[in-house]
Amino acid sequence: MRDDAGAADPLITGAEIARIAGVTRAAVSNWRRRYKDFPSPVGGSSGTPLFSLADVRAWLAKQRKSHDVSDEVRLWQALRASFGDDMISGLTSVAEFLSTGNPSDLDAATAAIAASSAEQAIPTDVVGGLVERFQDSARRSGSDQVSSARITRAVAHFAGPLADGATVLDPACGIGGLLMAVGGGVSAVIRGQEIDPKAARFAGLRAELSGRADAVIHAGDSLRADAWPSLRADLVVCQPPAAGPDWGREELLLDARWELGTPSKAEGELAWLQHCYAHTAPGGRTVIVMPASVAYRKAGRRIRAELVRRGVLTQVIALPGGVASSHSVPVLLWILRRPKPDDAPPSHVRMVDLTSNDPDGPLEPTSDQVADIPLIDLLDETVDLTPGLHIHRSTRDFRAEYLSLREEIEHQLQALGALLPVLREGAEEDSLDTATISLAELSRAGLIETGTDGPQSMSPQLDTDYLRGFVQSLSNVRRSTSASGTHRMDTRAARIPQMDVSDQRRYGAAFRSLQEFEERVASLAELGKRAAALARDGLTSGALVPPADDSGG
């Protein structure tokens, strides 16, 4: 047990203040802005400040916003004070105390709070509340050692119901979140493995407290030292640890688990995927959490192709950003099925894109978020399994979009000629060899204002388009360029010919037309890029084909 100097005054987050006070997090943020005497942070970071629990309780009492601090809050704070960052040890000690009565590493005060908590709620709920707080703190700290509540919910949803007696395996089970979510409510056979012995111990205690004393969790590295070599499960769930280059490739190079191909050093996630698949019984399924990049990285293309070609991959679901605990980038669920010998080969992979959804929102896709993509459409040079890419293509009306772009381009082309001003050759009387005045002088006289769009006339004797046109003349551009060739944005040195306002307006109209012409050309160029990309995508995907004759239609 740790003996921190700060044990007498633990630190808490804004979320924990909200729980103590019985309000929302937004209310706590509002208090921090409104009340000058609200306790200042004493630790943490600007994004996740930490406050003194004693100071917060005193302030709440002073403001009469105080609620009695629950046993759950007191227990969590006591564990944080005693165990610091090693909260898994603290959770394990509480679970063991509630299971066996042995206080283990708990001090007398913390054990008393745990006992009081168990009198108010069943032990499973006490541990469950602590786990929720641990998941929340892991999400804030960016830890990937525990599955977030959102990931757990998504895996349970897409795994679906289990038959009684089914076997469930998680080879990287952490503290047992996924195992308890999918196998805790039925008479399933629960098996797991976890490289961190403390987390493995806690996962086993959680199962025991939930009435699943038959659950077996082994400690160890599943890839290098598989604790379940002969196990074939009806459902395998897994959120692999962050894969690095040292996942064991060199020593596992000829391993029989790589039936879809030997993963490269950069594709540790595909090693975990094949480990899970090797433990999947015929007719069974694997639901595995994967980083989005695994769907398209070049190094994994051959293994992805085998997954598709053999009909192993059945679904890819892109979850909303913020679902994973350690980052806001969307993550994917890949669902695999090991075919039975007499199964008909599948014809498609179901793609689901929930990336635009709220991370706490519904998980059932709408009609425009799901598409069944034929296997042949996935087996191209990249074998990109990103759901949004294929759903967009499958629901896109290429012909209508292409025709619309063609019509718009033709319209823009017709308008271009009209925008170019009619100009004649200059004669001697049209010479601009006349007196000039600088923008700086005009500004000092209060006749113009200079903004981000260029000079703006403040006088009826000056035309704005005339001013802006001459500012862009070659001579003025040179004045705004240093000897080293560096362009300066300050145009106060620019000089403008002095002429009658009626002549200014003639020039201003021409400059305005040229400006509109340039804008239309830029717009046309962008339309051209879109049309060419659409046509190329349509031709290569089969959504568009060249005409059979010379009609061009």
Coordinates of C-alpha atoms in Angstrom, one line a residue, residues 13-511:
T13 CA -11.5 16.5 -10.8
G14 CA -14.4 18.7 -11.9
A15 CA -16.4 15.7 -12.8
E16 CA -16.0 14.4 -9.2
I17 CA -17.1 17.8 -7.8
A18 CA -20.2 17.4 -9.9
R19 CA -20.9 14.0 -8.4
I20 CA -20.3 15.3 -4.9
A21 CA -22.6 18.3 -5.4
G22 CA -25.2 16.4 -7.4
V23 CA -25.0 18.7 -10.4
T24 CA -23.8 18.5 -13.9
R25 CA -20.2 19.2 -15.0
A26 CA -21.5 22.3 -16.8
A27 CA -22.7 23.7 -13.5
V28 CA -19.3 23.2 -12.0
S29 CA -17.7 25.0 -14.9
N30 CA -20.2 27.8 -14.4
W31 CA -19.3 28.1 -10.7
R32 CA -15.6 28.4 -11.6
R33 CA -16.5 31.4 -13.8
R34 CA -19.1 33.1 -11.6
Y35 CA -17.5 32.8 -8.1
K36 CA -14.2 34.4 -7.5
D37 CA -13.8 32.5 -4.3
F38 CA -14.2 29.1 -6.0
P39 CA -11.1 27.0 -5.1
S40 CA -8.3 27.3 -7.5
P41 CA -6.7 24.2 -9.1
V42 CA -3.8 22.8 -7.1
G43 CA -2.7 20.2 -9.7
G44 CA -3.4 18.5 -12.9
S45 CA -3.4 20.4 -16.2
S46 CA -5.4 23.2 -17.9
G47 CA -7.6 20.6 -19.6
T48 CA -8.1 18.5 -16.5
P49 CA -7.5 20.6 -13.4
L50 CA -7.4 19.0 -9.9
F51 CA -8.9 20.6 -6.8
S52 CA -8.4 20.0 -3.1
L53 CA -11.3 17.9 -1.8
A54 CA -11.2 19.7 1.6
D55 CA -11.3 23.2 -0.1
V56 CA -14.2 22.1 -2.4
R57 CA -16.2 20.7 0.5
A58 CA -15.6 23.9 2.5
W59 CA -16.7 26.0 -0.4
L60 CA -19.8 23.9 -1.1
A61 CA -20.8 24.2 2.6
K62 CA -20.3 27.9 2.5
Q63 CA -22.4 28.3 -0.6
R64 CA -25.0 25.8 0.8
K65 CA -24.5 23.7 -2.2
S66 CA -23.1 20.8 -0.2
H67 CA -24.6 17.3 -0.3
D68 CA -23.5 14.5 1.9
V69 CA -20.5 12.9 0.4
S70 CA -21.4 9.3 -0.6
D71 CA -19.5 6.3 0.6
E72 CA -18.6 5.7 -3.1
V73 CA -16.9 9.1 -3.3
R74 CA -15.2 8.7 0.0
L75 CA -13.9 5.2 -1.0
W76 CA -12.6 6.4 -4.3
Q77 CA -10.8 9.3 -2.7
A78 CA -9.3 7.1 0.0
L79 CA -8.1 4.7 -2.7
R80 CA -6.6 7.5 -4.7
A81 CA -4.8 8.9 -1.6
S82 CA -3.4 5.4 -0.7
F83 CA -2.6 4.0 -4.1
G84 CA -2.0 7.0 -6.3
D85 CA -1.7 6.0 -10.0
D86 CA -1.8 2.3 -9.1
M87 CA -5.6 2.3 -8.9
I88 CA -5.9 -1.3 -10.2
S89 CA -4.2 -2.5 -7.1
G90 CA -6.6 -0.4 -5.0
L91 CA -9.6 -1.8 -6.9
T92 CA -8.3 -5.3 -6.5
S93 CA -7.8 -4.8 -2.8
V94 CA -11.4 -3.6 -2.4
A95 CA -12.8 -6.5 -4.5
E96 CA -10.8 -9.1 -2.5
F97 CA -12.0 -7.5 0.8
L98 CA -15.6 -7.7 -0.3
S99 CA -15.2 -11.2 -1.6
T100 CA -13.1 -12.8 1.3
G101 CA -13.3 -10.3 4.2
N102 CA -9.5 -10.0 4.0
P103 CA -8.5 -6.3 4.0
S104 CA -5.3 -7.1 2.2
D105 CA -3.5 -3.8 1.4
L106 CA -6.4 -1.6 2.6
D107 CA -5.7 0.5 5.7
A108 CA -8.3 0.4 8.5
A109 CA -10.1 3.6 7.5
T110 CA -10.5 2.6 3.8
A111 CA -11.6 -0.9 4.8
A112 CA -14.3 0.6 7.0
I113 CA -15.6 2.8 4.1
A114 CA -15.6 -0.3 1.9
A115 CA -17.6 -2.2 4.5
S116 CA -20.0 0.7 4.9
S117 CA -20.5 0.8 1.1
A118 CA -21.3 -2.9 1.0
E119 CA -24.0 -2.3 3.6
Q120 CA -25.7 0.2 1.4
A121 CA -25.3 -1.7 -1.9
I122 CA -24.4 -5.2 -3.1
P123 CA -20.7 -5.8 -3.6
T124 CA -21.0 -6.0 -7.4
D125 CA -22.5 -2.5 -7.5
V126 CA -19.8 -1.1 -5.2
V127 CA -17.1 -2.5 -7.5
G128 CA -19.1 -1.4 -10.5
G129 CA -19.2 2.2 -9.3
L130 CA -15.4 2.2 -8.7
V131 CA -14.9 0.7 -12.2
E132 CA -16.9 3.5 -13.8
R133 CA -14.8 6.1 -12.0
F134 CA -11.6 4.3 -13.1
Q135 CA -12.8 4.2 -16.7
D136 CA -13.5 7.9 -16.6
S137 CA -10.0 8.7 -15.1
A138 CA -8.4 6.4 -17.8
R139 CA -10.3 8.3 -20.5
R140 CA -9.0 11.6 -19.2
S141 CA -5.5 10.5 -18.9
G142 CA -5.4 8.9 -22.3
S143 CA -4.8 5.4 -21.0
D144 CA -5.4 2.5 -23.4
Q145 CA -5.2 -0.1 -20.6
V146 CA -8.9 -0.3 -20.0
S147 CA -11.8 -0.5 -22.4
S148 CA -14.0 2.6 -22.1
A149 CA -17.7 2.3 -21.2
R150 CA -18.5 3.4 -24.7
I151 CA -16.3 0.7 -26.3
T152 CA -17.8 -1.9 -24.0
R153 CA -21.4 -0.8 -24.9
A154 CA -20.6 -1.0 -28.6
V155 CA -18.9 -4.4 -28.5
A156 CA -21.8 -5.8 -26.4
H157 CA -24.3 -4.4 -28.9
F158 CA -22.7 -5.8 -32.0
A159 CA -21.8 -9.1 -30.4
G160 CA -25.5 -9.6 -29.8
P161 CA -27.1 -12.2 -27.4
L162 CA -25.3 -15.4 -26.5
A163 CA -26.8 -18.9 -26.1
D164 CA -26.6 -20.5 -22.7
G165 CA -23.5 -22.5 -22.3
A166 CA -21.6 -20.6 -25.0
T167 CA -17.9 -20.0 -24.5
V168 CA -16.5 -16.5 -24.4
L169 CA -12.8 -15.6 -24.6
D170 CA -11.0 -12.3 -24.3
P171 CA -7.2 -12.8 -24.8
A172 CA -6.4 -9.2 -23.7
C173 CA -9.1 -8.8 -21.1
G174 CA -7.7 -6.0 -18.9
I175 CA -9.9 -5.6 -15.9
G176 CA -12.6 -7.8 -17.5
G177 CA -15.0 -5.1 -19.0
L178 CA -15.7 -6.8 -22.3
L179 CA -16.0 -10.3 -20.8
M180 CA -18.5 -9.1 -18.2
A181 CA -20.5 -7.1 -20.7
V182 CA -21.0 -10.0 -23.1
G183 CA -20.9 -13.1 -20.9
G184 CA -21.9 -11.9 -17.4
G185 CA -25.7 -12.2 -17.8
V186 CA -25.9 -15.8 -19.2
S187 CA -24.5 -19.1 -18.2
A188 CA -21.6 -18.6 -20.5
V189 CA -18.2 -20.2 -20.0
I190 CA -15.9 -17.2 -19.4
R191 CA -12.2 -17.4 -20.2
G192 CA -9.6 -14.7 -20.4
Q193 CA -6.0 -13.8 -20.3
E194 CA -4.2 -10.5 -19.4
I195 CA -0.6 -9.7 -19.4
D196 CA -0.8 -7.5 -16.3
P197 CA -1.2 -9.9 -13.3
K198 CA -2.9 -7.2 -11.1
A199 CA -5.5 -6.5 -13.8
A200 CA -6.0 -10.3 -14.4
R201 CA -6.6 -10.8 -10.6
F202 CA -9.1 -8.0 -10.5
A203 CA -11.0 -9.3 -13.6
G204 CA -11.3 -12.7 -11.8
L205 CA -12.6 -11.1 -8.6
R206 CA -15.1 -9.1 -10.6
A207 CA -16.5 -12.3 -12.1
E208 CA -16.5 -14.0 -8.7
L209 CA -18.5 -11.1 -7.1
S210 CA -20.9 -11.3 -10.0
G211 CA -21.7 -14.9 -9.2
R212 CA -19.4 -16.2 -11.9
A213 CA -16.9 -18.1 -9.8
D214 CA -16.4 -20.5 -12.7
A215 CA -14.8 -17.8 -14.8
V216 CA -11.0 -18.4 -15.3
I217 CA -8.6 -15.5 -16.0
H218 CA -4.9 -16.3 -16.6
A219 CA -2.1 -13.9 -16.4
G220 CA 0.4 -13.8 -19.2
D221 CA 1.2 -12.6 -22.8
S222 CA -1.4 -14.2 -25.1
L223 CA 0.8 -13.9 -28.2
R224 CA 4.0 -15.3 -26.7
A225 CA 2.5 -17.6 -24.1
D226 CA -1.0 -18.6 -25.0
A227 CA -2.8 -19.9 -21.9
W228 CA -5.6 -21.4 -23.9
P229 CA -3.9 -23.2 -26.9
S230 CA -6.7 -25.7 -27.5
L231 CA -9.7 -23.5 -26.7
R232 CA -12.2 -22.7 -29.4
A233 CA -14.8 -20.2 -28.3
D234 CA -18.2 -19.3 -29.7
L235 CA -17.4 -15.6 -29.2
V236 CA -14.0 -14.0 -28.9
V237 CA -14.0 -10.3 -27.9
C238 CA -10.9 -8.2 -27.8
Q239 CA -9.5 -4.7 -27.6
P240 CA -5.8 -5.4 -28.3
P241 CA -3.2 -3.3 -26.4
A242 CA -1.5 -0.6 -28.4
A243 CA 0.6 -2.5 -30.9
G244 CA 4.2 -1.7 -31.2
P245 CA 7.0 -3.3 -33.3
D246 CA 7.9 -5.7 -30.4
W247 CA 4.8 -7.9 -30.4
G248 CA 6.9 -11.0 -30.9
R249 CA 7.1 -11.4 -34.7
E250 CA 10.7 -12.8 -34.8
E251 CA 10.0 -15.6 -32.3
L252 CA 6.6 -16.3 -33.7
L253 CA 7.5 -16.2 -37.4
L254 CA 6.3 -19.7 -38.2
D255 CA 3.4 -19.8 -35.8
A256 CA 0.4 -21.8 -37.0
R257 CA -2.0 -18.9 -36.0
W258 CA -1.0 -16.9 -39.1
E259 CA -3.3 -18.8 -41.4
L260 CA -4.2 -15.5 -43.2
G261 CA -0.6 -14.4 -43.6
T262 CA 2.4 -13.5 -41.4
P263 CA 1.8 -9.9 -40.0
S264 CA 4.6 -7.4 -40.4
K265 CA 6.2 -5.7 -37.4
A266 CA 4.0 -2.7 -38.1
E267 CA 0.8 -4.7 -38.1
G268 CA 0.7 -6.0 -34.5
E269 CA -3.1 -5.5 -34.6
L270 CA -3.4 -8.1 -37.3
A271 CA -1.4 -10.5 -35.2
W272 CA -4.0 -10.1 -32.4
L273 CA -6.8 -10.4 -34.9
Q274 CA -5.4 -13.8 -36.2
H275 CA -4.8 -14.9 -32.6
C276 CA -8.5 -14.3 -31.9
Y277 CA -9.6 -16.0 -35.1
A278 CA -7.5 -19.0 -34.2
H279 CA -9.5 -19.4 -31.0
T280 CA -12.9 -19.1 -32.8
A281 CA -14.9 -22.3 -33.2
P282 CA -16.6 -23.1 -36.5
G283 CA -19.7 -21.0 -36.7
G284 CA -18.3 -18.7 -34.0
R285 CA -17.5 -15.0 -34.2
T286 CA -14.8 -12.6 -33.2
V287 CA -15.6 -8.9 -32.4
I288 CA -12.3 -7.0 -32.2
V289 CA -11.6 -3.3 -31.8
M290 CA -9.2 -1.9 -34.4
P291 CA -7.5 1.4 -35.1
A292 CA -8.9 3.1 -38.2
S293 CA -5.5 2.9 -39.9
V294 CA -5.5 -0.9 -40.0
A295 CA -8.2 -0.7 -42.6
Y296 CA -6.0 0.9 -45.2
R297 CA -2.3 0.6 -44.3
K298 CA -0.2 -0.9 -47.1
A299 CA 1.6 -3.4 -45.0
G300 CA -1.6 -5.2 -44.1
R301 CA -3.2 -5.4 -47.6
R302 CA -2.5 -9.1 -48.2
I303 CA -4.0 -10.2 -44.9
R304 CA -7.1 -7.9 -45.5
A305 CA -7.5 -9.5 -48.9
E306 CA -7.4 -13.0 -47.4
L307 CA -10.0 -12.0 -44.8
V308 CA -12.3 -10.8 -47.6
R309 CA -11.5 -13.6 -50.1
R310 CA -12.2 -16.4 -47.6
G311 CA -15.4 -14.9 -46.4
V312 CA -14.0 -14.5 -42.9
L313 CA -14.8 -10.8 -42.5
T314 CA -18.5 -10.1 -42.2
Q315 CA -18.8 -6.6 -40.9
V316 CA -16.7 -3.4 -40.3
I317 CA -18.3 -0.8 -38.1
A318 CA -16.8 2.7 -37.8
L319 CA -17.6 4.1 -34.4
P320 CA -18.0 7.8 -33.5
G321 CA -14.9 9.8 -32.4
G322 CA -14.6 9.9 -28.7
V323 CA -15.7 6.3 -28.1
A324 CA -12.2 5.0 -27.4
S325 CA -10.6 6.1 -24.1
S326 CA -7.3 7.2 -25.4
H327 CA -8.1 9.3 -28.5
S328 CA -10.9 11.0 -30.3
V329 CA -10.1 9.5 -33.7
P330 CA -12.8 7.0 -34.8
V331 CA -12.1 3.3 -34.2
L332 CA -13.5 0.3 -36.0
L333 CA -15.1 -2.9 -34.9
W334 CA -14.2 -5.8 -37.2
I335 CA -16.5 -8.8 -37.0
L336 CA -15.2 -12.2 -38.2
R337 CA -16.9 -15.5 -38.5
R338 CA -15.2 -18.9 -38.9
P339 CA -17.2 -20.7 -41.6
K340 CA -18.6 -24.2 -41.0
P341 CA -17.6 -26.8 -43.6
D342 CA -21.1 -26.7 -45.2
D343 CA -21.6 -22.9 -45.1
A344 CA -22.3 -21.2 -48.4
P345 CA -19.6 -18.6 -49.2
P346 CA -20.7 -15.1 -48.4
S347 CA -21.2 -12.5 -51.2
H348 CA -20.5 -9.3 -49.3
V349 CA -19.2 -7.5 -46.3
R350 CA -21.5 -5.2 -44.4
M351 CA -20.1 -1.7 -43.9
V352 CA -21.5 0.5 -41.2
D353 CA -20.4 4.2 -40.7
L354 CA -21.5 5.7 -37.4
T355 CA -18.7 8.4 -37.3
S356 CA -21.2 11.3 -37.5
N357 CA -23.2 10.0 -34.5
D358 CA -22.9 11.1 -30.9
P359 CA -20.6 8.7 -29.0
D360 CA -23.4 8.1 -26.5
G361 CA -26.1 8.0 -29.1
P362 CA -27.8 5.0 -30.7
L363 CA -25.7 2.3 -32.3
E364 CA -28.3 1.1 -34.8
P365 CA -27.3 2.6 -38.3
T366 CA -29.8 4.5 -40.4
S367 CA -30.3 3.4 -44.0
D368 CA -27.7 5.8 -45.3
Q369 CA -25.1 4.6 -42.8
V370 CA -25.0 1.0 -43.9
A371 CA -24.2 -0.8 -47.2
D372 CA -23.5 -4.4 -48.2
I373 CA -20.4 -4.2 -50.4
P374 CA -19.7 -7.1 -52.8
L375 CA -16.5 -8.9 -52.1
I376 CA -15.2 -8.2 -55.6
D377 CA -15.5 -4.5 -55.0
L378 CA -13.2 -4.7 -52.0
L379 CA -10.5 -6.8 -53.7
D380 CA -8.7 -4.0 -55.5
E381 CA -5.1 -2.8 -55.2
T382 CA -5.5 -1.3 -51.8
V383 CA -8.2 -3.5 -50.1
D384 CA -9.3 -0.4 -48.2
L385 CA -11.9 -1.5 -45.6
T386 CA -12.8 2.0 -44.4
P387 CA -16.7 1.9 -44.2
G388 CA -17.3 5.5 -45.1
L389 CA -15.4 5.1 -48.4
H390 CA -17.6 2.3 -49.6
I391 CA -20.9 3.5 -48.2
H392 CA -20.4 6.9 -50.0
R393 CA -19.7 5.1 -53.3
S394 CA -22.6 2.7 -53.0
T395 CA -25.2 5.4 -52.2
R396 CA -23.8 8.0 -54.6
D397 CA -25.7 8.7 -57.8
F398 CA -22.7 9.1 -60.1
R399 CA -24.7 9.8 -63.3
A400 CA -26.8 12.5 -61.8
E401 CA -23.9 14.2 -60.0
Y402 CA -21.7 14.0 -63.2
L403 CA -24.4 15.5 -65.4
S404 CA -25.0 18.3 -62.9
L405 CA -21.3 19.1 -62.9
R406 CA -21.1 19.1 -66.7
E407 CA -24.1 21.5 -66.9
E408 CA -22.5 23.8 -64.3
I409 CA -19.2 23.8 -66.2
E410 CA -20.9 24.6 -69.4
H411 CA -22.8 27.5 -67.7
Q412 CA -19.6 28.8 -66.2
L413 CA -17.8 28.7 -69.6
Q414 CA -20.6 30.7 -71.3
A415 CA -20.4 33.3 -68.6
L416 CA -16.7 33.7 -68.8
G417 CA -16.6 35.5 -72.1
A418 CA -19.2 38.1 -71.0
L419 CA -17.1 38.9 -67.9
L420 CA -14.0 39.9 -69.8
P421 CA -14.2 43.6 -70.4
V422 CA -14.1 45.1 -73.9
L423 CA -10.8 47.0 -74.1
R424 CA -9.4 49.0 -77.0
E425 CA -5.8 50.0 -77.8
G426 CA -4.6 53.0 -75.8
A427 CA -4.0 56.3 -77.7
E428 CA -1.8 59.2 -76.9
E429 CA -4.6 61.1 -75.1
D430 CA -5.2 58.0 -72.9
S431 CA -1.6 58.2 -71.5
L432 CA -1.3 57.4 -67.8
D433 CA 1.9 59.4 -67.6
T434 CA 0.4 61.7 -65.1
A435 CA 0.7 62.8 -61.5
T436 CA 0.3 60.1 -58.9
I437 CA -0.5 59.9 -55.2
S438 CA 0.4 57.2 -52.7
L439 CA -2.1 55.3 -50.6
A440 CA -0.3 56.5 -47.5
E441 CA -1.1 60.1 -48.4
L442 CA -4.7 59.2 -49.2
S443 CA -4.9 57.5 -45.8
R444 CA -3.5 60.4 -43.9
A445 CA -6.0 62.7 -45.6
G446 CA -8.8 60.4 -44.4
L447 CA -9.9 59.6 -48.0
I448 CA -9.4 55.8 -47.7
E449 CA -9.3 53.0 -45.2
T450 CA -7.2 49.9 -45.7
G451 CA -8.6 46.6 -44.7
T452 CA -8.0 42.9 -45.5
D453 CA -9.8 43.3 -48.8
G454 CA -7.6 46.2 -49.9
P455 CA -8.2 50.0 -49.8
Q456 CA -11.8 51.2 -49.4
S457 CA -12.8 54.7 -50.6
M458 CA -14.2 57.1 -48.0
S459 CA -14.8 59.9 -50.5
P460 CA -17.2 60.3 -53.5
Q461 CA -14.1 61.6 -55.4
L462 CA -12.4 58.1 -55.3
D463 CA -13.6 54.9 -56.8
T464 CA -12.8 51.8 -54.7
D465 CA -12.4 49.3 -57.7
Y466 CA -10.2 51.8 -59.4
L467 CA -8.0 52.0 -56.3
R468 CA -7.8 48.3 -55.9
G469 CA -7.1 47.7 -59.5
F470 CA -4.1 50.0 -59.6
V471 CA -2.7 48.6 -56.3
Q472 CA -2.3 45.3 -58.2
S473 CA -0.3 46.9 -61.1
L474 CA 3.1 45.5 -61.8
S475 CA 4.9 48.7 -60.7
N476 CA 3.0 48.6 -57.4
V477 CA 3.7 45.0 -56.8
R478 CA 7.4 45.7 -57.3
R479 CA 7.2 48.5 -54.7
S480 CA 5.8 46.0 -52.3
T481 CA 8.6 43.5 -52.9
S482 CA 11.9 43.7 -51.2
A483 CA 15.3 43.4 -52.9
S484 CA 15.5 39.8 -51.7
G485 CA 12.2 39.0 -53.5
T486 CA 10.1 38.8 -50.3
H487 CA 6.6 40.1 -50.8
R488 CA 5.4 42.6 -48.2
M489 CA 1.7 42.9 -47.6
D490 CA 2.0 46.6 -46.7
T491 CA 0.7 48.5 -49.8
R492 CA 1.0 52.0 -48.4
A493 CA 3.8 52.8 -50.9
A494 CA 1.6 52.0 -53.8
R495 CA 0.9 55.0 -56.1
I496 CA -2.3 55.7 -57.8
P497 CA -2.7 57.9 -61.0
Q498 CA -4.7 61.1 -60.4
M499 CA -7.7 61.4 -62.7
D500 CA -11.2 62.6 -62.8
V501 CA -13.7 60.5 -60.9
S502 CA -15.7 59.7 -64.1
D503 CA -12.5 58.2 -65.6
Q504 CA -11.9 56.4 -62.3
R505 CA -15.2 54.7 -62.7
R506 CA -14.5 53.6 -66.2
Y507 CA -11.3 51.9 -65.0
G508 CA -13.0 50.6 -61.9
A509 CA -15.7 48.9 -63.9
A510 CA -13.0 47.1 -66.0
F511 CA -11.1 46.1 -62.9

